[in-house]
Coordinates of C-alpha atoms in Angstrom, one line a residue:
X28 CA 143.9 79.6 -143.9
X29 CA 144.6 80.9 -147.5
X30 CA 144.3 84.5 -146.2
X31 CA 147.0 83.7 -142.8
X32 CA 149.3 82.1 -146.2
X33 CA 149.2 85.3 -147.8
X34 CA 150.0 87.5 -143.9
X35 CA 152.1 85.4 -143.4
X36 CA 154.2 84.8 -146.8
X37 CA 154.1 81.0 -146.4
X38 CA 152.6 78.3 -148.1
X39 CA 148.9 77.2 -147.1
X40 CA 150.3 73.2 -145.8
X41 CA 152.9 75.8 -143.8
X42 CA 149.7 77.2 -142.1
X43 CA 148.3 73.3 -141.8
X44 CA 151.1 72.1 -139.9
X45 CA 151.6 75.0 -137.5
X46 CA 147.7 74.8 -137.1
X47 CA 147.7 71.1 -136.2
X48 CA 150.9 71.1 -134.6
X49 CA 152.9 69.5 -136.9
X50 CA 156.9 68.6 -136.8
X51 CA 159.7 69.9 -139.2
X52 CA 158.5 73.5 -139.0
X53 CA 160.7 75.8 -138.4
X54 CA 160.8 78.4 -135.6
X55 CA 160.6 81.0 -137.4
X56 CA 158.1 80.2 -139.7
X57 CA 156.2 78.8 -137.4
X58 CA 156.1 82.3 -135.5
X59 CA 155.3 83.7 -139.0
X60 CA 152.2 82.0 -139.0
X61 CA 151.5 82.4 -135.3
X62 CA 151.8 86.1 -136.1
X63 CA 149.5 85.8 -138.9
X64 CA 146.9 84.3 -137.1
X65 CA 146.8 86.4 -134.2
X66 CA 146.3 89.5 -136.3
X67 CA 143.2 88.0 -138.3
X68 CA 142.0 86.7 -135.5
X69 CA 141.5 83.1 -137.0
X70 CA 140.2 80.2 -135.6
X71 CA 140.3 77.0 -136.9
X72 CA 137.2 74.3 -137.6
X73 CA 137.7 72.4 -134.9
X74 CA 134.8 70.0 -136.3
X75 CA 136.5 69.6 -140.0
X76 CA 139.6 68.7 -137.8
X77 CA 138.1 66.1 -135.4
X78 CA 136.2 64.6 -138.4
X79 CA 139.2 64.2 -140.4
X80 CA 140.3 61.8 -137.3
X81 CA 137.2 60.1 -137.2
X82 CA 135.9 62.2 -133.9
X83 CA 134.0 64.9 -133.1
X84 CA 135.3 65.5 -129.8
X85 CA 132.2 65.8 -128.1
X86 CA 131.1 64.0 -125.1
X87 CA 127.2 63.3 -124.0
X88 CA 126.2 63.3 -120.4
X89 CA 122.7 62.7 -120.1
X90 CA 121.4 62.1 -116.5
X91 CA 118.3 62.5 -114.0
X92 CA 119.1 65.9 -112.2
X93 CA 121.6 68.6 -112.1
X94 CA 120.3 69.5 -109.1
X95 CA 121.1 66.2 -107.0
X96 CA 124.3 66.5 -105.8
X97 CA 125.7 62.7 -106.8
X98 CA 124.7 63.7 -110.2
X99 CA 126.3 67.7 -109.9
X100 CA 129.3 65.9 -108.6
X101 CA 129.1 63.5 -112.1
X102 CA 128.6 66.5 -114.3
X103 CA 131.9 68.0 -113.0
X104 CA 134.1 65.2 -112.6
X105 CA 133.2 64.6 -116.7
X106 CA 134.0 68.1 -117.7
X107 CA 137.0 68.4 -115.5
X108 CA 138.0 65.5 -117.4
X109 CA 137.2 67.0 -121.0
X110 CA 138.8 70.3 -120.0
X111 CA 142.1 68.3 -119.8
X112 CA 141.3 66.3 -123.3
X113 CA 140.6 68.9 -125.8
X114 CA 136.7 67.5 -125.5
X115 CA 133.1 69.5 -125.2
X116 CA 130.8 68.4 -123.2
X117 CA 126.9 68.3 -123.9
X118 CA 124.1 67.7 -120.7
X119 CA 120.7 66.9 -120.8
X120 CA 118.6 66.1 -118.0
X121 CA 116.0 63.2 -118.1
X122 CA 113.7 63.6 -114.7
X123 CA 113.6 60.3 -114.6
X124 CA 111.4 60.3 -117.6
X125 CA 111.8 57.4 -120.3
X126 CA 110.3 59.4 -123.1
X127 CA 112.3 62.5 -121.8
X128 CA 115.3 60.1 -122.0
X129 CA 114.8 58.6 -125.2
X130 CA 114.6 62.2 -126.6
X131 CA 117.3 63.4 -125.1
X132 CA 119.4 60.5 -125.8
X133 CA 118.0 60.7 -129.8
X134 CA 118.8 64.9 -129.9
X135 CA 122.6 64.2 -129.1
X136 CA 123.7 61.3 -131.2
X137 CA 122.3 63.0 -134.1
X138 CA 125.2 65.7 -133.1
X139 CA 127.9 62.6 -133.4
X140 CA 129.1 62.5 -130.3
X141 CA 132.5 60.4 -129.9
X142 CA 130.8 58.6 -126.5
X143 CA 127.6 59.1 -124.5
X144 CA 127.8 58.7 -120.8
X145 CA 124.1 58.0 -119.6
X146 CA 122.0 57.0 -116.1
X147 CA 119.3 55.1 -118.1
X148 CA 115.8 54.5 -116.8
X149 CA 113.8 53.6 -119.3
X150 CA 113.0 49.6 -120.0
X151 CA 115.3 49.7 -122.6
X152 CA 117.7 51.7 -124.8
X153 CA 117.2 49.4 -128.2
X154 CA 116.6 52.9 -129.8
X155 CA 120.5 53.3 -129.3
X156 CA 121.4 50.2 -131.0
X157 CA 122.1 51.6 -134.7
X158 CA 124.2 54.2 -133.0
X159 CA 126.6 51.2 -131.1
X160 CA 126.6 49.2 -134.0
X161 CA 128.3 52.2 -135.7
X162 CA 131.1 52.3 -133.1
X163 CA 129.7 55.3 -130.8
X164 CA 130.7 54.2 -127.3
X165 CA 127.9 53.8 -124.4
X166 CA 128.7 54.0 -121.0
X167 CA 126.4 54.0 -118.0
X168 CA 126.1 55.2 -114.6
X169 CA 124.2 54.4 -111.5
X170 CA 122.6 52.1 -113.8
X171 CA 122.8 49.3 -116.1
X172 CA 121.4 49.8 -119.9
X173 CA 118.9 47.3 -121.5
X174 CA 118.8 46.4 -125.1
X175 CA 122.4 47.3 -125.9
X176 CA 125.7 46.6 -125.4
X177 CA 127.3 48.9 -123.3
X178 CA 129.3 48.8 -120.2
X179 CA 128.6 50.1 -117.1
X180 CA 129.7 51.6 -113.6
X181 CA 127.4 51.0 -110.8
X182 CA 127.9 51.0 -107.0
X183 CA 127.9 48.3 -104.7
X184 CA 124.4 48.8 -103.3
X185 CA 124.0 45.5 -101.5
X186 CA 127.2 45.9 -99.7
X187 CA 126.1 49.6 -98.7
X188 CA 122.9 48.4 -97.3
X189 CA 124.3 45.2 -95.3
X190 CA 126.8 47.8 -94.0
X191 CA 124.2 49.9 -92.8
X192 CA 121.5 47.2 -91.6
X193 CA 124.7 45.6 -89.9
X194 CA 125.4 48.6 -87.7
X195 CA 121.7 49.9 -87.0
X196 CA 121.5 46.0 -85.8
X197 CA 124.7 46.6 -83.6
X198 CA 123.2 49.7 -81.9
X199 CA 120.2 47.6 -80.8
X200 CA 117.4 48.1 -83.4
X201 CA 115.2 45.9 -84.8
X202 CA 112.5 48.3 -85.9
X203 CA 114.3 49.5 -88.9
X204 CA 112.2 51.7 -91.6
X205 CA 113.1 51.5 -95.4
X206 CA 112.3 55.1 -97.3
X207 CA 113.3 54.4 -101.1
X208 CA 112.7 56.0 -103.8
X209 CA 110.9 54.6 -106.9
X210 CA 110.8 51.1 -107.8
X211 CA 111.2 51.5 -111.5
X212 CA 114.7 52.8 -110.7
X213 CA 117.5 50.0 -111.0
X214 CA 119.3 51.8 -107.6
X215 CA 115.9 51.7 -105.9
X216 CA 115.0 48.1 -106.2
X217 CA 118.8 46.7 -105.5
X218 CA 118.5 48.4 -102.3
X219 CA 115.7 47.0 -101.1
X220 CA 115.9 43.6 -102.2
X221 CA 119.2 44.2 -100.2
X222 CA 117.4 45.4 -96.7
X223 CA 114.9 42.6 -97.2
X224 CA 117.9 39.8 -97.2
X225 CA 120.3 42.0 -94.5
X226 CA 117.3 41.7 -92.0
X227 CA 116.9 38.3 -93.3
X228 CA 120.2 37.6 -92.0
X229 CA 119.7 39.1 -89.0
X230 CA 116.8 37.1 -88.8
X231 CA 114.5 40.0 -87.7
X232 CA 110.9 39.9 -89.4
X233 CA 110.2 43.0 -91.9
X234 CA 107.2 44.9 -90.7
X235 CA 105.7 45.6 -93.9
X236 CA 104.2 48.9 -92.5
X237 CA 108.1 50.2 -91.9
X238 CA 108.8 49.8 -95.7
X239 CA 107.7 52.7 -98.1
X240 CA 109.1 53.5 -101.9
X241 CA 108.0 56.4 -103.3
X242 CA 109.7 59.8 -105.2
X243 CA 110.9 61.9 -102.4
X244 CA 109.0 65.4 -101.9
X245 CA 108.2 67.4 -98.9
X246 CA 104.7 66.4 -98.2
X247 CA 105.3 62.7 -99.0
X248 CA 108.3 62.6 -96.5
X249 CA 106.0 64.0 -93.8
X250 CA 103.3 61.6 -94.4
X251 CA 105.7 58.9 -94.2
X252 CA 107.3 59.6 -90.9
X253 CA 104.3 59.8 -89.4
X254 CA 103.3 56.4 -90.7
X255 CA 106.4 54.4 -89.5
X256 CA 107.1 57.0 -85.8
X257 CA 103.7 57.6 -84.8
X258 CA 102.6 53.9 -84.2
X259 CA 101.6 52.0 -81.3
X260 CA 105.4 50.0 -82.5
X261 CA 107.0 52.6 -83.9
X262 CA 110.5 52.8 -85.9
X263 CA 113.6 53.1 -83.9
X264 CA 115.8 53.4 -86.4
X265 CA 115.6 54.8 -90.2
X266 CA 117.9 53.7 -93.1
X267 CA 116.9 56.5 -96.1
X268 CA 118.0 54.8 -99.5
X269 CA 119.0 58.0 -101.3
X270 CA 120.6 61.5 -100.6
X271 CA 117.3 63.1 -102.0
X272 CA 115.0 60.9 -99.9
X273 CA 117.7 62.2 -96.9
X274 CA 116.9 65.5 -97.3
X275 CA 113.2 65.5 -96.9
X276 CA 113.5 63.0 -94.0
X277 CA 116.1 65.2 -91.8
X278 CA 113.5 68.4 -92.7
X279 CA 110.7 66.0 -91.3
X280 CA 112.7 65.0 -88.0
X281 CA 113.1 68.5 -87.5
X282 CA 112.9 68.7 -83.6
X283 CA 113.5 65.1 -83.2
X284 CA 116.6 64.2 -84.9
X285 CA 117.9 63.2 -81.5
X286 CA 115.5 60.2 -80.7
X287 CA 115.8 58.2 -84.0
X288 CA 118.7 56.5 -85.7
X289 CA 119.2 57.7 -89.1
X290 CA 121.5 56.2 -91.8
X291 CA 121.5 57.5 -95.5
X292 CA 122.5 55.8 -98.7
X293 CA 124.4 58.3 -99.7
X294 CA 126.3 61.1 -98.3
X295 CA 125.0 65.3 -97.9
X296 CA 127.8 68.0 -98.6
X297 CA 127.1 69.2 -94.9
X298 CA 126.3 65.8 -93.1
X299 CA 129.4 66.5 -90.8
X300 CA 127.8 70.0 -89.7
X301 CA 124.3 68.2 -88.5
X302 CA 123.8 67.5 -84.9
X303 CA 124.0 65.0 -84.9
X304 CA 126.1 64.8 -87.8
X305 CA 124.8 62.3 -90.4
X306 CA 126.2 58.4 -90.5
X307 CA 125.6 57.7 -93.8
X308 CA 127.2 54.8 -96.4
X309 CA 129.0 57.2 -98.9
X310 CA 129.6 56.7 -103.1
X311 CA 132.1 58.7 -104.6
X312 CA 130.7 60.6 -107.9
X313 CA 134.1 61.2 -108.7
X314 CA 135.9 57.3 -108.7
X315 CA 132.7 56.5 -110.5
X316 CA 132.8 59.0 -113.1
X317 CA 136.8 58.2 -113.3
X318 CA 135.7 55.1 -114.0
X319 CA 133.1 55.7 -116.5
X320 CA 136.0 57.9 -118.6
X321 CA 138.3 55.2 -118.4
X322 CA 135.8 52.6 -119.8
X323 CA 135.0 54.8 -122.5
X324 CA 138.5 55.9 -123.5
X325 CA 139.3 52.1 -123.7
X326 CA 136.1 51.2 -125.6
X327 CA 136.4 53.9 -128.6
X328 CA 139.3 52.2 -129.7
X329 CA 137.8 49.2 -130.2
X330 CA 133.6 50.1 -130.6
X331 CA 132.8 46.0 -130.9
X332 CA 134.9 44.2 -127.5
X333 CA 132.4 42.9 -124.7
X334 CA 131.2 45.3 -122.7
X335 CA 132.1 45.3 -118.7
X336 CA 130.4 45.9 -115.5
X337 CA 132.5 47.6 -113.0
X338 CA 131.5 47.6 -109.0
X339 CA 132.7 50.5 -107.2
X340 CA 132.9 49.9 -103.3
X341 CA 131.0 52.5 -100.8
X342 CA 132.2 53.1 -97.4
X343 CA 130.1 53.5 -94.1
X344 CA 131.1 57.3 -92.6
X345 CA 130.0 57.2 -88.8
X346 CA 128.5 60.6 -87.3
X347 CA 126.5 60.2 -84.7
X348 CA 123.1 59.9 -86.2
X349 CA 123.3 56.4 -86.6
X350 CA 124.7 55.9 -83.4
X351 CA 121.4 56.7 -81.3
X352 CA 119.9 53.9 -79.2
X353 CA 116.4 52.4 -79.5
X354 CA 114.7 53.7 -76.3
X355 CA 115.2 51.4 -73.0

């Protein structure tokens, strides 16, 4: 700054108040020291500045998979939003690991991030307690944190799955597989608990056999389809609790997509281009990360108020795939 002074013939709180944008400087100094700057190529410390305010403008996303489209989607619709705000944004990835998590989580506060945005699944994020205490804001997604207090944005999963139980049931079927993913994940257990009490309500017996929660890959997708459609009673109808678990199970119907209902919890990018095109209970990425920014932009303000849980609604999309009959 004291060598775009000298350039620029000014004094150096001349160079401070065009840098920070300042009032009562004039136009033409001001175009001075714009000058100046241009010609010595000079940048200013954007982390002395924010630190002077009391931020760092940084952001910390931490979530389970850059490669799963509802968390791609969250990734973008955070950065979009920082672009806009003068913030950075850091990512780290988790696979659904706790200790993974923890580290993560641990790597970036030590950077003094203004807010972290997380998808927890560990038991607990007590380790983040010393950093809330201290005002850093906590906001999570998909899932609700343990051990601290932080708010959180989550969909409504038990008004997905009675949406999709309800119209499976509408279409005829009674034989209704579950594929889930993972019990240890919040997302996964809400959705079950929420088949067991839609079919409940429908007062149609769960067929323990039809019911399988494990991480979706390849092989395991197979295996399952052949457990609950290869029967002497098979499935008529699948309702697939995840947009990973989706994936696997349209590759495994390969052939016979036409002969069993499908619904998904959550949307594909090219669901509409499927034949038959996928009917699947869609959660925006984007309202909820929206809605995680707006809950963090109202919490740095004030570190200490009592944190909030925020429901976003998801919608039933109708395609075709979960139109198909049980067989006559």
């Amino acid at each position: 700054m004291k060598e775009v002074a000298a350039r620029a013939g000014v004094a150096l709180k001349t160079v401070s108040r065009v840098v920070n944008e300042e009032p009562n400087v004039s136009p033409e100094l001001t175009a001075k020291v714009q000058a100046a700057i241009k010609e010595l190529n000079y940048t200013p410390n954007e982390s002395a500045r924010m630190l002077r305010r009391g931020r760092t403008g940084t952001i910390a996303v931490v979530i389970r998979d850059i490669g799963d489209p509802f968390f791609a989607s969250l990734g973008r619709a955070v950065e979009m939003w920082a672009r806009g705000s003068g913030s950075v944004v850091m990512i780290g990835l988790t696979d659904e690991d706790p200790e993974r998590e923890r580290d993560v989580c641990l790597e970036f506060v030590a950077r003094r991030p203004d807010a972290l945005i997380m998808a927890p699944i560990g038991e607990t994020q007590e380790y983040l307690a010393p950093h809330v205490d201290a005002g850093m804001a906590v906001v999570t997604i998909d899932r609700p944190a343990h051990g601290i207090e932080a708010d959180a944005v989550l969909a409504d999963n038990a008004g997905g799955i009675d949406q999709a139980i309800d119209h499976l049931v509408r279409q005829g079927h009674r034989r209704i597989a579950y594929l889930g993913d993972d019990e240890r994940i919040f997302t996964a257990r809400e959705r079950v608990v929420a088949y067991r009490a839609a079919m409940a309500r429908h007062r149609i017996d769960v067929d323990e056999d039809l019911v399988h929660l494990s991480e979706p890959t390849t092989e395991g997708i197979g295996i399952t389809l052949s457990a609950v459609l290869d029967r002497p009673e098979p499935a008529t109808a699948i309702l697939s609790a995840n947009n990973m678990t989706t994936a696997e199970v349209l590759r495994g119907l390969a052939g016979r997509r036409d002969q069993v209902a499908l619904v998904s919890f959550d949307d594909l990018a090219l669901g509409d281009l499927l034949s038959p095109g996928l009917t699947a209970v869609a959660q925006s990425a984007d309202v909820m990360a929206r809605t995680a920014i707006q809950l963090m932009t109202e919490r740095l303000p004030e570190p200490h108020r009592p944190s909030r849980t925020v429901r976003v609604p998801v919608k039933l999309t109708i395609r075709g795939s979960g139109e198909i009959p049980p067989p006559a």
